Amino acid sequence: MNPHIHVERNLNREAATRRMLADTFGLVGDAPVTVTTGCGLEVAYAMTSARPEKVTCLPCREHATQWHLAAAADMERLAPGVGFTSRDLWKVAEHHREQARLFGSG
Ligand SMILES: [Zn+2]
């Protein structure tokens, strides 16, 4: 029994996709029983979180730090497009950098 709270390997990307599907099509109950974590384990979905204050597994915190830094860098590579400005992209990048700081300081 592993008492730690982990992050999902793809962090909230998969959860966000599921939420979007649930909102759009009314699909519920398709959350997986187990997920792969940032540290390579298979754990119950309930043993994962995307929130820095909840995650107690150190390798997962490091994984999440790197994931958010990569996500911030992705945002900065994007060009402003229809419906969003460079300031919107900056705000999203800044959100990822803040999450990376929170995961990194645990
Ligand atoms: Zn972990």
CSV table of C-alpha atoms and ligand atoms in Angstrom, one decimal:
chain,number,residue,atom,x,y,z
A,1,MET,CA,0.0,0.0,0.0
A,2,ASN,CA,1.5,3.3,-1.1
A,3,PRO,CA,0.0,6.1,1.0
A,4,HIS,CA,1.4,8.9,-1.2
A,5,ILE,CA,-0.7,11.1,-3.5
A,6,HIS,CA,0.8,11.2,-7.0
A,7,VAL,CA,0.3,13.2,-10.2
A,8,GLU,CA,-1.1,11.7,-13.3
A,9,ARG,CA,1.7,11.4,-15.9
A,10,ASN,CA,-0.1,13.8,-18.2
A,11,LEU,CA,-1.4,15.8,-15.3
A,12,ASN,CA,-4.7,17.4,-15.7
A,13,ARG,CA,-4.7,17.1,-19.5
A,14,GLU,CA,-6.5,13.7,-19.4
A,15,ALA,CA,-8.8,14.8,-16.6
A,16,ALA,CA,-9.6,18.0,-18.5
A,17,THR,CA,-10.4,16.0,-21.6
A,18,ARG,CA,-12.7,13.8,-19.7
A,19,ARG,CA,-14.5,16.8,-18.1
A,20,MET,CA,-14.9,18.4,-21.6
A,21,LEU,CA,-16.4,15.1,-22.9
A,22,ALA,CA,-18.7,14.9,-19.9
A,23,ASP,CA,-19.8,18.5,-20.4
A,24,THR,CA,-20.2,18.2,-24.1
A,25,PHE,CA,-21.8,14.8,-24.5
A,26,GLY,CA,-23.0,14.0,-21.0
A,27,LEU,CA,-20.6,11.1,-20.7
A,28,VAL,CA,-19.8,10.3,-17.1
A,29,GLY,CA,-18.2,7.4,-15.4
A,30,ASP,CA,-15.5,6.9,-17.9
A,31,ALA,CA,-12.7,7.9,-15.5
A,32,PRO,CA,-10.2,5.1,-15.4
A,33,VAL,CA,-9.9,2.9,-12.3
A,34,THR,CA,-6.1,3.2,-12.4
A,35,VAL,CA,-3.8,5.7,-14.0
A,36,THR,CA,0.0,5.9,-14.7
A,37,THR,CA,1.7,8.3,-12.4
A,38,GLY,CA,4.6,10.7,-13.0
A,39,CYS,CA,6.9,8.3,-11.1
A,40,GLY,CA,5.8,5.3,-13.2
A,41,LEU,CA,3.4,3.6,-10.9
A,42,GLU,CA,-0.2,2.4,-11.6
A,43,VAL,CA,-2.4,3.7,-8.9
A,44,ALA,CA,-6.1,4.3,-8.3
A,45,TYR,CA,-7.2,7.5,-9.9
A,46,ALA,CA,-8.4,8.7,-6.5
A,47,MET,CA,-4.7,8.6,-5.3
A,48,THR,CA,-3.7,11.3,-7.8
A,49,SER,CA,-4.1,15.0,-7.8
A,50,ALA,CA,-3.1,17.9,-10.0
A,51,ARG,CA,-2.9,20.3,-7.0
A,52,PRO,CA,0.5,21.1,-5.6
A,53,GLU,CA,-0.7,21.2,-2.0
A,54,LYS,CA,-2.1,17.6,-2.3
A,55,VAL,CA,0.8,15.7,-4.0
A,56,THR,CA,3.1,14.1,-1.5
A,57,CYS,CA,5.2,11.8,-3.8
A,58,LEU,CA,8.5,13.6,-4.4
A,59,PRO,CA,9.3,12.1,-7.9
A,60,CYS,CA,5.8,13.1,-9.0
A,61,ARG,CA,6.4,16.6,-7.7
A,62,GLU,CA,9.6,16.8,-9.8
A,63,HIS,CA,7.7,15.4,-12.8
A,64,ALA,CA,4.9,18.0,-12.3
A,65,THR,CA,7.5,20.8,-12.0
A,66,GLN,CA,9.1,19.8,-15.3
A,67,TRP,CA,5.7,19.3,-17.0
A,68,HIS,CA,4.5,22.7,-16.1
A,69,LEU,CA,7.8,24.3,-17.2
A,70,ALA,CA,7.5,22.5,-20.5
A,71,ALA,CA,3.8,23.7,-20.8
A,72,ALA,CA,4.9,27.3,-20.1
A,73,ALA,CA,7.6,27.0,-22.8
A,74,ASP,CA,5.0,25.6,-25.2
A,75,MET,CA,2.7,28.6,-24.6
A,76,GLU,CA,5.6,31.0,-25.3
A,77,ARG,CA,6.3,29.3,-28.6
A,78,LEU,CA,2.7,29.8,-29.8
A,79,ALA,CA,1.8,32.9,-31.8
A,80,PRO,CA,-1.3,34.9,-31.0
A,81,GLY,CA,-4.2,33.7,-33.1
A,82,VAL,CA,-7.9,34.1,-33.5
A,83,GLY,CA,-9.6,34.7,-30.2
A,84,PHE,CA,-6.5,35.0,-28.0
A,85,THR,CA,-3.7,37.5,-27.6
A,86,SER,CA,-0.1,37.3,-26.7
A,87,ARG,CA,-1.2,38.5,-23.3
A,88,ASP,CA,-3.6,35.5,-22.9
A,89,LEU,CA,-0.7,33.2,-23.8
A,90,TRP,CA,1.5,35.0,-21.3
A,91,LYS,CA,-1.1,34.5,-18.6
A,92,VAL,CA,-1.4,30.8,-19.3
A,93,ALA,CA,2.4,30.5,-19.3
A,94,GLU,CA,2.6,32.4,-16.1
A,95,HIS,CA,0.0,30.0,-14.5
A,96,HIS,CA,2.2,27.0,-15.5
A,97,ARG,CA,5.3,28.7,-14.1
A,98,GLU,CA,3.4,29.4,-10.8
A,99,GLN,CA,2.3,25.7,-10.6
A,100,ALA,CA,5.9,24.7,-11.3
A,101,ARG,CA,7.1,26.9,-8.4
A,102,LEU,CA,4.5,25.4,-6.1
A,103,PHE,CA,5.4,21.8,-7.0
A,104,GLY,CA,9.1,22.6,-6.8
A,105,SER,CA,8.9,24.2,-3.4
A,106,GLY,CA,7.2,21.2,-1.7
B,1,ZN,ZN,4.5,9.3,-7.6
